[in-house]
Structures are given as structure tokens and as C-alpha cells.
PDB file of C-alpha atoms in Angstrom:
ATOM      1  CA  MET A1104     -39.834 -72.352 -28.618  1.00 96.00           C
ATOM      2  CA  LEU A1105     -38.038 -74.930 -30.488  1.00 97.00           C
ATOM      3  CA  GLY A1106     -35.061 -75.386 -27.834  1.00 96.00           C
ATOM      4  CA  GLY A1107     -32.562 -77.826 -26.433  1.00 94.00           C
ATOM      5  CA  MET A1108     -29.315 -75.382 -27.893  1.00 93.00           C
ATOM      6  CA  GLY A1109     -28.531 -75.733 -25.039  1.00 89.00           C
ATOM      7  CA  PRO A1110     -30.722 -76.450 -23.004  1.00 91.00           C
ATOM      8  CA  LEU A1111     -30.089 -73.487 -19.722  1.00 88.00           C
ATOM      9  CA  ALA A1112     -30.279 -71.059 -23.154  1.00 91.00           C
ATOM     10  CA  THR A1113     -33.631 -72.586 -23.404  1.00 94.00           C
ATOM     11  CA  ALA A1114     -35.205 -71.771 -20.018  1.00 93.00           C
ATOM     12  CA  ARG A1115     -32.864 -67.984 -19.938  1.00 91.00           C
ATOM     13  CA  PHE A1116     -35.535 -67.860 -23.755  1.00 94.00           C
ATOM     14  CA  TYR A1117     -39.120 -68.131 -21.962  1.00 96.00           C
ATOM     15  CA  GLU A1118     -38.176 -66.183 -18.514  1.00 94.00           C
ATOM     16  CA  ALA A1119     -36.422 -62.910 -21.241  1.00 94.00           C
ATOM     17  CA  VAL A1120     -39.905 -63.232 -23.237  1.00 95.00           C
ATOM     18  CA  VAL A1121     -41.807 -63.793 -19.878  1.00 94.00           C
ATOM     19  CA  ARG A1122     -40.423 -60.303 -18.911  1.00 92.00           C
ATOM     20  CA  ALA A1123     -40.637 -58.860 -22.447  1.00 92.00           C
ATOM     21  CA  THR A1124     -44.699 -59.778 -22.231  1.00 91.00           C
ATOM     22  CA  PRO A1125     -47.029 -56.333 -21.228  1.00 88.00           C
ATOM     23  CA  ALA A1126     -48.692 -58.511 -18.366  1.00 87.00           C
ATOM     24  CA  ASP A1127     -50.612 -57.288 -15.242  1.00 88.00           C
ATOM     25  CA  HIS A1128     -51.822 -60.820 -14.818  1.00 90.00           C
ATOM     26  CA  ASP A1129     -50.856 -64.655 -15.692  1.00 92.00           C
ATOM     27  CA  GLN A1130     -53.621 -64.231 -18.806  1.00 91.00           C
ATOM     28  CA  ASN A1131     -52.014 -61.975 -20.229  1.00 89.00           C
ATOM     29  CA  HIS A1132     -49.051 -63.832 -21.345  1.00 92.00           C
ATOM     30  CA  ILE A1133     -48.400 -66.095 -24.401  1.00 92.00           C
ATOM     31  CA  PRO A1134     -49.529 -68.485 -25.062  1.00 93.00           C
ATOM     32  CA  THR A1135     -46.030 -71.196 -25.280  1.00 95.00           C
ATOM     33  CA  VAL A1136     -45.126 -74.322 -26.565  1.00 96.00           C
ATOM     34  CA  ILE A1137     -41.794 -75.502 -24.757  1.00 97.00           C
ATOM     35  CA  TRP A1138     -39.796 -78.440 -26.773  1.00 96.00           C
ATOM     36  CA  SER A1139     -35.968 -78.949 -25.746  1.00 96.00           C
ATOM     37  CA  ASP A1140     -34.128 -81.853 -27.090  1.00 96.00           C
ATOM     38  CA  PRO A1141     -30.851 -81.428 -26.178  1.00 95.00           C
ATOM     39  CA  ARG A1142     -30.003 -84.432 -28.208  1.00 96.00           C
ATOM     40  CA  ILE A1143     -30.114 -82.205 -31.374  1.00 97.00           C
ATOM     41  CA  PRO A1144     -26.426 -82.379 -32.740  1.00 97.00           C
ATOM     42  CA  ASP A1145     -23.739 -80.316 -32.289  1.00 95.00           C
ATOM     43  CA  ARG A1146     -24.664 -76.859 -34.318  1.00 96.00           C
ATOM     44  CA  THR A1147     -20.775 -75.616 -35.228  1.00 95.00           C
ATOM     45  CA  ALA A1148     -19.958 -78.942 -35.761  1.00 95.00           C
ATOM     46  CA  ALA A1149     -21.973 -79.415 -38.380  1.00 97.00           C
ATOM     47  CA  ILE A1150     -20.329 -76.500 -40.386  1.00 96.00           C
ATOM     48  CA  VAL A1151     -17.398 -76.596 -39.938  1.00 94.00           C
ATOM     49  CA  GLY A1152     -16.685 -80.403 -38.462  1.00 85.00           C
ATOM     50  CA  GLY A1153     -18.750 -82.115 -40.529  1.00 87.00           C
ATOM     51  CA  GLY A1154     -20.747 -83.315 -38.043  1.00 94.00           C
ATOM     52  CA  ALA A1155     -23.829 -84.607 -37.788  1.00 97.00           C
ATOM     53  CA  SER A1156     -26.382 -82.271 -39.718  1.00 97.00           C
ATOM     54  CA  PRO A1157     -29.392 -80.734 -37.545  1.00 98.00           C
ATOM     55  CA  VAL A1158     -32.049 -80.140 -39.792  1.00 98.00           C
ATOM     56  CA  PRO A1159     -33.739 -83.570 -39.640  1.00 98.00           C
ATOM     57  CA  ALA A1160     -34.224 -83.177 -36.017  1.00 98.00           C
ATOM     58  CA  MET A1161     -34.609 -79.622 -35.722  1.00 98.00           C
ATOM     59  CA  VAL A1162     -37.750 -79.905 -38.047  1.00 98.00           C
ATOM     60  CA  ALA A1163     -38.974 -82.796 -36.555  1.00 97.00           C
ATOM     61  CA  VAL A1164     -39.424 -80.603 -32.605  1.00 97.00           C
ATOM     62  CA  ALA A1165     -40.433 -77.741 -35.807  1.00 97.00           C
ATOM     63  CA  ARG A1166     -43.701 -80.024 -37.191  1.00 97.00           C
ATOM     64  CA  LYS A1167     -44.719 -81.214 -33.015  1.00 97.00           C
ATOM     65  CA  LEU A1168     -45.200 -78.022 -32.261  1.00 97.00           C
ATOM     66  CA  GLU A1169     -46.801 -76.897 -35.207  1.00 96.00           C
ATOM     67  CA  LYS A1170     -49.687 -79.456 -34.207  1.00 96.00           C
ATOM     68  CA  SER A1171     -49.424 -78.601 -31.045  1.00 95.00           C
ATOM     69  CA  GLY A1172     -50.639 -75.290 -31.831  1.00 94.00           C
ATOM     70  CA  ALA A1173     -47.308 -73.166 -32.360  1.00 94.00           C
ATOM     71  CA  GLU A1174     -47.820 -70.402 -34.728  1.00 94.00           C
ATOM     72  CA  ILE A1175     -45.449 -68.879 -34.218  1.00 95.00           C
ATOM     73  CA  LEU A1176     -40.927 -70.764 -34.230  1.00 96.00           C
ATOM     74  CA  ALA A1177     -38.326 -69.243 -31.780  1.00 97.00           C
ATOM     75  CA  ILE A1178     -34.707 -70.834 -32.091  1.00 97.00           C
ATOM     76  CA  PRO A1179     -33.404 -69.398 -29.044  1.00 96.00           C
ATOM     77  CA  CYS A1180     -29.139 -70.572 -30.863  1.00 96.00           C
ATOM     78  CA  ASN A1181     -27.837 -68.620 -32.800  1.00 96.00           C
ATOM     79  CA  THR A1182     -25.710 -70.549 -34.625  1.00 96.00           C
ATOM     80  CA  ALA A1183     -28.841 -73.139 -35.662  1.00 97.00           C
ATOM     81  CA  HIS A1184     -29.924 -69.918 -37.634  1.00 97.00           C
ATOM     82  CA  ALA A1185     -27.846 -71.755 -40.328  1.00 97.00           C
ATOM     83  CA  PHE A1186     -29.938 -74.291 -40.653  1.00 97.00           C
ATOM     84  CA  LEU A1187     -32.887 -72.077 -40.542  1.00 96.00           C
ATOM     85  CA  PRO A1188     -33.834 -72.752 -44.449  1.00 95.00           C
ATOM     86  CA  GLN A1189     -35.293 -75.587 -43.950  1.00 96.00           C
ATOM     87  CA  VAL A1190     -36.676 -75.379 -40.956  1.00 96.00           C
ATOM     88  CA  ARG A1191     -39.512 -72.821 -42.717  1.00 94.00           C
ATOM     89  CA  ALA A1192     -39.198 -74.824 -46.156  1.00 95.00           C
ATOM     90  CA  ALA A1193     -40.670 -77.448 -44.214  1.00 95.00           C
ATOM     91  CA  THR A1194     -43.901 -76.170 -41.809  1.00 93.00           C
ATOM     92  CA  GLY A1195     -46.329 -73.348 -41.730  1.00 91.00           C
ATOM     93  CA  LEU A1196     -44.817 -71.951 -39.146  1.00 94.00           C
ATOM     94  CA  ALA A1197     -43.746 -68.480 -38.827  1.00 94.00           C
ATOM     95  CA  CYS A1198     -39.956 -67.937 -38.027  1.00 94.00           C
ATOM     96  CA  ILE A1199     -38.594 -65.120 -36.189  1.00 96.00           C
ATOM     97  CA  ASP A1200     -35.129 -64.531 -37.366  1.00 96.00           C
ATOM     98  CA  MET A1201     -33.194 -63.336 -33.717  1.00 96.00           C
ATOM     99  CA  ILE A1202     -29.992 -62.522 -36.688  1.00 97.00           C
ATOM    100  CA  GLY A1203     -31.686 -60.264 -38.059  1.00 96.00           C
ATOM    101  CA  GLU A1204     -33.676 -58.853 -35.360  1.00 96.00           C
ATOM    102  CA  THR A1205     -30.602 -58.148 -33.368  1.00 97.00           C
ATOM    103  CA  LEU A1206     -28.757 -56.711 -36.284  1.00 97.00           C
ATOM    104  CA  ASP A1207     -31.684 -53.892 -37.022  1.00 96.00           C
ATOM    105  CA  ARG A1208     -32.054 -53.013 -32.541  1.00 94.00           C
ATOM    106  CA  ILE A1209     -28.023 -51.933 -33.819  1.00 96.00           C
ATOM    107  CA  ALA A1210     -29.118 -50.221 -36.716  1.00 95.00           C
ATOM    108  CA  ARG A1211     -31.010 -47.735 -34.724  1.00 93.00           C
ATOM    109  CA  THR A1212     -28.035 -46.405 -32.936  1.00 92.00           C
ATOM    110  CA  ASP A1213     -25.114 -44.773 -33.880  1.00 93.00           C
ATOM    111  CA  ALA A1214     -22.589 -48.045 -33.775  1.00 94.00           C
ATOM    112  CA  GLU A1215     -20.788 -48.529 -37.537  1.00 95.00           C
ATOM    113  CA  ARG A1216     -18.772 -51.589 -36.337  1.00 97.00           C
ATOM    114  CA  VAL A1217     -19.743 -54.520 -34.769  1.00 97.00           C
ATOM    115  CA  GLY A1218     -17.806 -57.304 -32.643  1.00 97.00           C
ATOM    116  CA  ILE A1219     -19.142 -61.032 -32.479  1.00 96.00           C
ATOM    117  CA  LEU A1220     -19.187 -62.949 -30.187  1.00 95.00           C
ATOM    118  CA  GLY A1221     -20.428 -66.100 -30.914  1.00 95.00           C
ATOM    119  CA  THR A1222     -19.417 -69.177 -31.860  1.00 95.00           C
ATOM    120  CA  ARG A1223     -16.815 -70.565 -35.136  1.00 94.00           C
ATOM    121  CA  GLY A1224     -19.869 -72.233 -36.426  1.00 95.00           C
ATOM    122  CA  THR A1225     -21.411 -68.926 -36.633  1.00 96.00           C
ATOM    123  CA  ARG A1226     -18.753 -67.422 -37.568  1.00 95.00           C
ATOM    124  CA  ALA A1227     -18.307 -69.279 -40.420  1.00 96.00           C
ATOM    125  CA  ALA A1228     -21.540 -70.176 -41.950  1.00 96.00           C
ATOM    126  CA  GLY A1229     -21.671 -66.084 -42.201  1.00 96.00           C
ATOM    127  CA  LEU A1230     -24.143 -65.686 -40.494  1.00 96.00           C
ATOM    128  CA  TYR A1231     -24.147 -61.419 -39.375  1.00 97.00           C
ATOM    129  CA  ASP A1232     -21.491 -60.518 -42.699  1.00 97.00           C
ATOM    130  CA  ALA A1233     -24.728 -60.345 -44.641  1.00 93.00           C
ATOM    131  CA  ALA A1234     -27.310 -59.300 -42.672  1.00 96.00           C
ATOM    132  CA  ALA A1235     -24.880 -56.757 -41.084  1.00 97.00           C
ATOM    133  CA  ALA A1236     -23.817 -55.309 -44.423  1.00 96.00           C
ATOM    134  CA  ARG A1237     -27.560 -55.194 -45.852  1.00 96.00           C
ATOM    135  CA  ARG A1238     -28.080 -52.399 -42.575  1.00 96.00           C
ATOM    136  CA  GLY A1239     -24.664 -50.483 -43.117  1.00 96.00           C
ATOM    137  CA  LEU A1240     -22.913 -51.866 -40.140  1.00 97.00           C
ATOM    138  CA  GLN A1241     -19.319 -53.496 -40.379  1.00 97.00           C
ATOM    139  CA  VAL A1242     -18.504 -57.074 -38.600  1.00 97.00           C
ATOM    140  CA  VAL A1243     -16.132 -57.672 -36.797  1.00 96.00           C
ATOM    141  CA  TYR A1244     -14.604 -61.125 -34.803  1.00 96.00           C
ATOM    142  CA  PRO A1245     -11.570 -61.937 -32.991  1.00 94.00           C
ATOM    143  CA  SER A1246      -9.010 -63.717 -33.771  1.00 93.00           C
ATOM    144  CA  ASP A1247      -8.573 -67.497 -34.210  1.00 92.00           C
ATOM    145  CA  ARG A1248      -6.427 -68.015 -31.422  1.00 93.00           C
ATOM    146  CA  ASP A1249      -8.706 -65.877 -29.463  1.00 93.00           C
ATOM    147  CA  GLN A1250     -12.016 -67.538 -31.254  1.00 92.00           C
ATOM    148  CA  PHE A1251     -10.060 -70.826 -29.831  1.00 89.00           C
ATOM    149  CA  ARG A1252      -8.807 -69.630 -26.241  1.00 92.00           C
ATOM    150  CA  LEU A1253     -11.027 -67.941 -25.314  1.00 93.00           C
ATOM    151  CA  ILE A1254     -14.824 -67.503 -26.987  1.00 93.00           C
ATOM    152  CA  ASP A1255     -15.184 -71.189 -27.107  1.00 92.00           C
ATOM    153  CA  GLU A1256     -13.646 -72.223 -24.010  1.00 92.00           C
ATOM    154  CA  ALA A1257     -16.107 -69.475 -22.208  1.00 92.00           C
ATOM    155  CA  ILE A1258     -18.943 -71.404 -23.937  1.00 92.00           C
ATOM    156  CA  GLY A1259     -18.113 -74.624 -22.914  1.00 90.00           C
ATOM    157  CA  PHE A1260     -17.290 -73.549 -19.053  1.00 90.00           C
ATOM    158  CA  VAL A1261     -21.168 -72.788 -18.822  1.00 88.00           C
ATOM    159  CA  LYS A1262     -22.706 -75.205 -20.904  1.00 86.00           C
ATOM    160  CA  SER A1263     -20.798 -77.770 -19.292  1.00 84.00           C
ATOM    161  CA  GLY A1264     -21.736 -75.343 -15.790  1.00 79.00           C
ATOM    162  CA  ARG A1265     -18.177 -75.158 -14.282  1.00 79.00           C
ATOM    163  CA  ARG A1266     -15.492 -73.052 -14.193  1.00 79.00           C
ATOM    164  CA  LEU A1267     -17.882 -69.812 -14.505  1.00 82.00           C
ATOM    165  CA  SER A1268     -16.125 -66.931 -12.855  1.00 88.00           C
ATOM    166  CA  LEU A1269     -13.034 -68.289 -14.510  1.00 90.00           C
ATOM    167  CA  ALA A1270     -15.731 -68.352 -18.393  1.00 89.00           C
ATOM    168  CA  GLU A1271     -16.500 -64.272 -17.539  1.00 90.00           C
ATOM    169  CA  ASP A1272     -12.964 -63.199 -17.294  1.00 91.00           C
ATOM    170  CA  LEU A1273     -12.357 -65.291 -20.897  1.00 92.00           C
ATOM    171  CA  VAL A1274     -14.434 -63.013 -21.927  1.00 91.00           C
ATOM    172  CA  ALA A1275     -13.998 -60.606 -21.044  1.00 91.00           C
ATOM    173  CA  SER A1276     -10.600 -60.179 -22.363  1.00 92.00           C
ATOM    174  CA  ALA A1277     -12.603 -61.725 -25.923  1.00 92.00           C
ATOM    175  CA  ALA A1278     -14.520 -58.158 -25.458  1.00 92.00           C
ATOM    176  CA  SER A1279     -11.129 -56.242 -24.565  1.00 93.00           C
ATOM    177  CA  ARG A1280      -9.955 -57.002 -27.487  1.00 93.00           C
ATOM    178  CA  LEU A1281     -13.159 -56.444 -30.364  1.00 94.00           C
ATOM    179  CA  ARG A1282     -12.598 -53.017 -28.550  1.00 93.00           C
ATOM    180  CA  SER A1283      -9.921 -52.124 -29.411  1.00 93.00           C
ATOM    181  CA  ALA A1284     -10.123 -53.584 -32.626  1.00 93.00           C
ATOM    182  CA  GLY A1285     -12.617 -50.662 -33.486  1.00 94.00           C
ATOM    183  CA  ALA A1286     -15.717 -52.473 -32.708  1.00 95.00           C
ATOM    184  CA  ASP A1287     -18.662 -49.632 -31.757  1.00 94.00           C
ATOM    185  CA  VAL A1288     -20.861 -52.664 -29.452  1.00 95.00           C
ATOM    186  CA  LEU A1289     -20.579 -55.917 -29.121  1.00 95.00           C
ATOM    187  CA  VAL A1290     -22.781 -58.729 -30.106  1.00 96.00           C
ATOM    188  CA  ALA A1291     -23.423 -61.372 -27.815  1.00 94.00           C
ATOM    189  CA  ALA A1292     -23.987 -64.405 -30.616  1.00 95.00           C
ATOM    190  CA  CYS A1293     -24.618 -67.414 -29.014  1.00 93.00           C
ATOM    191  CA  THR A1294     -27.341 -67.535 -26.771  1.00 89.00           C
ATOM    192  CA  GLU A1295     -24.451 -68.798 -23.877  1.00 87.00           C
ATOM    193  CA  LEU A1296     -22.689 -65.938 -23.072  1.00 88.00           C
ATOM    194  CA  PRO A1297     -24.842 -63.855 -21.506  1.00 85.00           C
ATOM    195  CA  ILE A1298     -24.135 -65.438 -19.169  1.00 83.00           C
ATOM    196  CA  ALA A1299     -20.424 -65.071 -18.884  1.00 84.00           C
ATOM    197  CA  LEU A1300     -20.761 -61.402 -19.463  1.00 83.00           C
ATOM    198  CA  GLY A1301     -19.873 -60.536 -15.869  1.00 77.00           C
ATOM    199  CA  SER A1302     -17.100 -57.597 -16.565  1.00 76.00           C
ATOM    200  CA  ALA A1303     -17.825 -56.964 -20.364  1.00 77.00           C
ATOM    201  CA  THR A1304     -20.505 -55.488 -20.050  1.00 76.00           C
ATOM    202  CA  ARG A1305     -18.109 -52.035 -18.614  1.00 78.00           C
ATOM    203  CA  LEU A1306     -15.358 -52.735 -21.450  1.00 78.00           C
ATOM    204  CA  ALA A1307     -18.626 -52.223 -24.015  1.00 82.00           C
ATOM    205  CA  LYS A1308     -21.933 -52.801 -24.491  1.00 88.00           C
ATOM    206  CA  VAL A1309     -23.302 -55.600 -25.244  1.00 91.00           C
ATOM    207  CA  ILE A1310     -26.516 -56.181 -26.934  1.00 94.00           C
ATOM    208  CA  ASP A1311     -27.994 -59.761 -26.458  1.00 94.00           C
ATOM    209  CA  SER A1312     -29.321 -61.522 -29.261  1.00 95.00           C
ATOM    210  CA  LEU A1313     -31.883 -63.935 -26.845  1.00 94.00           C
ATOM    211  CA  GLU A1314     -33.141 -60.639 -25.660  1.00 94.00           C
ATOM    212  CA  CYS A1315     -33.378 -59.444 -29.273  1.00 95.00           C
ATOM    213  CA  LEU A1316     -35.145 -62.399 -30.127  1.00 96.00           C
ATOM    214  CA  ALA A1317     -38.163 -62.533 -26.857  1.00 95.00           C
ATOM    215  CA  PHE A1318     -39.570 -59.043 -27.472  1.00 94.00           C
ATOM    216  CA  ALA A1319     -39.612 -60.228 -31.003  1.00 95.00           C
ATOM    217  CA  CYS A1320     -42.006 -62.671 -30.577  1.00 94.00           C
ATOM    218  CA  VAL A1321     -43.736 -60.930 -28.155  1.00 94.00           C
ATOM    219  CA  ARG A1322     -44.535 -58.229 -31.084  1.00 92.00           C
ATOM    220  CA  ALA A1323     -45.385 -60.830 -32.675  1.00 92.00           C
ATOM    221  CA  SER A1324     -47.452 -62.105 -31.133  1.00 89.00           C
ATOM    222  CA  LEU A1325     -49.675 -59.281 -29.117  1.00 83.00           C
ATOM    223  CA  THR A1326     -53.798 -59.487 -31.490  1.00 66.00           C
ATOM    224  CA  ASP A1327     -54.138 -56.265 -30.751  1.00 56.00           C
ATOM    225  CA  VAL A1328     -52.323 -53.233 -33.181  1.00 47.00           C
ATOM    226  CA  GLY A1329     -52.006 -50.405 -31.081  1.00 52.00           C
ATOM    227  CA  ASP A1330     -50.345 -52.409 -28.032  1.00 56.00           C
ATOM    228  CA  ARG A1331     -48.041 -54.032 -30.463  1.00 55.00           C
ATOM    229  CA  ASP A1332     -47.719 -50.894 -32.638  1.00 55.00           C
ATOM    230  CA  ARG A1333     -47.088 -49.340 -28.638  1.00 53.00           C
ATOM    231  CA  PHE A1334     -44.282 -52.027 -28.516  1.00 55.00           C
ATOM    232  CA  ALA A1335     -43.381 -51.377 -30.421  1.00 50.00           C
ATOM    233  CA  GLY A1336     -42.138 -48.240 -30.296  1.00 42.00           C
ATOM    234  CA  GLU A1337     -41.466 -47.596 -26.463  1.00 43.00           C
ATOM    235  CA  VAL A1338     -39.827 -51.158 -25.168  1.00 43.00           C
ATOM    236  CA  VAL A1339     -36.672 -52.111 -27.048  1.00 43.00           C
ATOM    237  CA  PRO A1340     -33.925 -53.984 -25.805  1.00 45.00           C
ATOM    238  CA  THR A1341     -31.301 -52.927 -23.592  1.00 41.00           C
ATOM    239  CA  ALA A1342     -27.604 -54.061 -23.438  1.00 38.00           C
ATOM    240  CA  VAL A1343     -27.303 -56.856 -21.241  1.00 38.00           C
TER     241      VAL A1343
END
């Protein structure tokens, strides 16, 4: 796990992997290597603000994980997926695409318009746009004003651990507006946001991208083909 973006999301992701694993005792769980480096440069700043590229740090961590025996790489950060091709090219790890896994989950429903609750970096990089179009889905974003005043503010509060009740109110407001804009389902497309969903889940169906990544990692890690097929067929990520 290439973590630290941010640390709380990394902790949530490992818990999601453990909960998703069909295990009845310790020895059935998946050996996991976690390298959480919060010093990796800000991904949104690199995309929209001319900030330092996170690629060298991400590649360095991925190589350390590979040397530690990891075979599958998970990056529990949506915005960091803008740099996934460079990480893939620099290692021999099988990198799981959180964006694709999340949209595959939605494509199995009757939803057509997907509201994206994520960072400005995820939005500017178009991470969900092209991937959604390939699956016959449309994406809906908050207005620029709502992105700044609601989503960016909420993410900042979660990362700082402050004013979480206010963060929940902000996300709920953004969710309501996206529903009014025609979104059938919403994606918590920043791995910090599920912590602040609160009443948003009463306003709309929300899919947790981090949970989708966790299920994909478990599915890819199961060595028995029968277990893998049964897991893929019977267990799907649930709305938060």
C-alpha cells in the first residue's frame, strides 16, 4: 500500500481490506506491506498550481514496497491516480486502478449520471471523465464556487482533524446540489470524504471509492480461483 495521502485514509483503507477479506482466522488474511509517507508532495498542487511533482516520491515508495515482496500496488488516493502511469512504468507491480474499479461498480447499476465529490486536482485531471465515458456514464461536478466553498473546505477540515461536524454539513450541501443537478449516484472521490459524509447518505446513494479499491485488492489477492470467482460474484462494495 502506497499510503500517506493522507494518513487517515491509509488507515481506513487497511481496515477496509481486512473487513472485505473472507477470513475466519488470522492466517486467512492477506500479507500486507504499508508504507505511509505523508511527505509526498501535494497532488492537487502539482496538477493545478504548479507545485512539485509527487512522482519521484511515489516511485521511490513503490520500489521499496516491491523490494519488500509486494506484488500488487494500491494507492488509496484518487488524485494520485493522475500519476499512476508513471508509477506503473517504473515498477513491476500490478497497480490497481481505483477510478476504474469505482466506475465498474456503478456501471453494474442503473445509474447514468455520476456526481463526483473530489479534489480540484481529480477534477482538473479528468480522472473520472474519460473512464466514465468508456462505460456509458456521464459525470456531474459541483460548481466552481461549491467546489471551493464546500468540498475543498470539507477535505481540509478532515485532513486537519478539526470541525468535522461542519465538514459533514458542507458535504451534505454539495451532495444535495449535485442531486438537484441530475446526479443519480455520488462518488466519494476523495478518500478523506467518507469520514465527513454524515447526512449526505440520506440525500443520495454514495459509493466509497476507497472501499471499491479495497474489494479489488482482496479479489486480486485470492489465490484460489473458486474463492476469487465466488468473491467477485457475491460480494460487492456497499454504499457508505
